[in-house]
């Protein structure tokens, strides 16, 4: 099984915008939900693209499960992000004007896509997520972010995402020349807080 490409849009139209924000929803969430979150971000001039996961889930098991357990959904999910990026590129948007925002399962998918395709992007905010797999396969991650700003926010503890994986992800992104800022909130819970939104606006959507 694989995901059907279904991209919800918001903000400016692709032919009018110079910047694009790709928003990746979490497990059980929807593209519509995450697009509505954009009203809290400084992205009034951006076109918004939010792919919808088939059945509301990008892959069936934990992101810390062995990769083969999450296939073929995981490969299809990464491909869905690639196609969403390609939609922006095809509209004449440069990669350095493509931005990302992901939450939870969507943050994991965003980070996995970025680490596999490192290049100069506009920036990314990933709230409660890390690269995917029971063990990190560093061989999968190639390229140079050329100082793309990436914000990682998380809660510790988090039921789904161990803080160690967030730190390990930050280290990989830094090795690949990303400008990483990480913030860990004690006992905040599995959601997005106001300060994370403010950090995202200050660092990424400025």
XYZ file of C-alpha atoms in Angstrom:
206
model
C 0.000 0.000 0.000
C 1.089 3.537 -0.588
C -0.106 7.086 -0.081
C -2.202 8.839 -2.696
C -0.861 12.312 -3.421
C -3.448 14.688 -1.977
C -2.068 18.162 -1.276
C -4.193 20.720 0.560
C -3.265 24.323 -0.104
C -3.540 27.611 1.729
C -2.014 31.075 1.847
C -0.938 32.630 -1.423
C -1.291 30.756 -4.674
C 1.859 29.049 -5.941
C 2.154 31.343 -8.970
C 2.006 34.462 -6.776
C 4.187 33.353 -3.869
C 7.960 33.545 -3.668
C 8.118 31.243 -0.652
C 6.439 27.942 0.090
C 5.784 26.307 3.455
C 5.279 22.537 3.376
C 3.349 21.404 6.461
C 3.358 17.748 7.535
C 0.646 16.641 9.961
C 0.953 14.078 12.756
C -0.599 10.642 13.204
C -4.383 10.915 13.295
C -4.147 14.556 12.248
C -5.072 16.125 8.942
C -3.606 18.466 6.381
C -6.435 20.903 7.133
C -5.552 20.956 10.864
C -1.916 21.743 10.290
C -2.684 24.390 7.664
C -4.877 26.157 10.237
C -1.848 26.294 12.553
C -0.127 28.530 9.996
C -2.097 31.512 11.272
C 0.315 31.550 14.248
C 3.390 31.622 11.982
C 4.854 34.579 10.090
C 3.952 33.092 6.729
C 1.362 35.478 5.288
C 3.270 35.754 2.010
C 3.872 32.030 1.620
C 2.005 29.449 -0.392
C 1.088 26.563 1.928
C 1.240 22.949 0.784
C 0.103 20.207 3.143
C -0.012 16.612 1.910
C -2.665 14.396 3.497
C -1.621 10.933 4.708
C -3.861 8.126 3.503
C -5.965 7.029 6.523
C -4.392 9.845 8.573
C -1.170 7.942 9.278
C 2.174 8.193 7.484
C 3.428 4.788 8.666
C 1.812 2.236 10.994
C 4.295 1.661 13.837
C 6.522 3.805 16.026
C 9.237 5.754 14.231
C 11.661 3.813 16.485
C 10.475 0.448 15.114
C 12.696 -1.472 12.666
C 12.300 0.289 9.310
C 11.037 -2.827 7.504
C 8.005 -2.945 9.848
C 6.949 0.486 8.578
C 7.387 -0.380 4.910
C 6.098 0.161 2.298
C 4.285 3.070 3.967
C 7.458 4.839 5.090
C 9.073 4.940 1.642
C 5.779 6.119 0.188
C 5.531 8.849 2.855
C 9.048 10.126 2.088
C 8.149 10.071 -1.607
C 5.006 12.099 -0.842
C 7.164 14.828 0.715
C 9.488 14.665 -2.323
C 6.512 15.113 -4.660
C 5.237 18.023 -2.585
C 8.657 19.688 -2.827
C 8.680 18.969 -6.561
C 5.298 20.698 -6.871
C 6.915 23.859 -5.498
C 10.019 23.510 -7.681
C 7.844 22.983 -10.757
C 6.092 26.270 -9.961
C 9.470 28.020 -10.149
C 10.126 28.253 -6.398
C 13.826 27.922 -5.542
C 14.800 25.306 -2.961
C 16.176 28.030 -0.663
C 12.629 29.457 -0.548
C 11.032 26.147 0.483
C 10.287 25.803 4.210
C 8.987 22.957 6.352
C 6.881 22.580 9.484
C 6.146 19.158 10.945
C 4.595 17.927 14.173
C 5.058 14.522 15.847
C 4.873 11.805 13.163
C 5.004 14.662 10.660
C 8.138 16.038 12.361
C 9.810 12.610 12.086
C 8.891 12.395 8.402
C 10.086 15.970 7.763
C 13.439 15.292 9.430
C 13.886 11.967 7.641
C 13.200 13.633 4.271
C 15.553 16.526 5.015
C 18.411 14.329 6.238
C 18.137 12.192 3.100
C 18.049 15.259 0.839
C 20.267 17.839 2.520
C 20.636 21.049 0.517
C 20.004 24.740 1.035
C 16.346 25.067 2.034
C 14.631 28.066 3.567
C 14.369 26.421 6.965
C 12.452 23.853 8.971
C 10.664 23.611 12.303
C 10.124 20.080 13.629
C 8.174 19.787 16.866
C 8.609 16.456 18.718
C 10.397 14.309 16.168
C 13.636 12.688 15.087
C 15.080 10.691 12.224
C 13.400 7.347 11.698
C 14.470 3.781 12.477
C 15.238 1.430 15.344
C 18.905 2.238 14.762
C 20.059 5.323 12.914
C 21.513 4.412 9.521
C 23.871 7.304 8.891
C 24.513 5.982 5.360
C 21.036 7.175 4.357
C 21.864 10.793 5.064
C 23.812 12.770 2.514
C 24.271 16.308 1.299
C 25.024 19.756 2.728
C 22.403 22.004 4.294
C 24.566 25.094 3.650
C 23.492 26.536 7.020
C 19.746 25.993 6.559
C 18.160 26.955 9.918
C 16.400 24.029 11.603
C 14.471 24.333 14.862
C 13.819 21.233 16.972
C 11.413 21.570 19.893
C 10.385 18.700 22.158
C 9.094 17.695 25.562
C 11.060 15.538 27.989
C 9.851 13.007 28.690
C 7.742 12.392 25.590
C 5.839 9.140 25.287
C 6.565 8.775 21.560
C 9.916 10.468 21.039
C 12.852 9.870 23.425
C 14.866 13.052 23.917
C 18.048 11.079 23.093
C 16.780 10.638 19.528
C 16.133 14.381 19.237
C 19.723 15.086 20.333
C 21.100 12.410 17.975
C 19.102 13.964 15.121
C 20.391 17.443 15.972
C 23.956 16.121 15.849
C 23.462 14.536 12.419
C 21.929 17.738 11.040
C 24.816 19.777 12.460
C 27.346 17.396 10.872
C 25.549 18.063 7.591
C 26.042 21.812 8.045
C 22.575 22.802 9.255
C 22.187 25.703 11.702
C 20.324 23.781 14.418
C 18.548 25.189 17.462
C 17.049 22.708 19.903
C 14.760 23.447 22.841
C 13.645 20.821 25.338
C 10.653 21.555 27.596
C 10.384 19.552 30.799
C 7.107 17.668 31.176
C 5.329 19.793 28.602
C 3.392 16.951 26.991
C 2.818 15.908 23.404
C 1.811 19.205 21.842
C 3.118 22.476 20.439
C 3.686 25.316 22.892
C 3.610 29.062 22.343
C 7.341 29.457 22.893
C 8.089 26.915 20.143
C 5.925 28.956 17.768
C 7.857 32.089 18.781
C 11.200 30.343 18.238
C 10.053 29.097 14.830
C 9.036 32.623 13.855
C 12.268 34.171 15.156
C 14.615 31.610 13.586
C 12.850 30.282 10.500
C 9.990 32.481 9.308
C 11.715 35.796 9.816
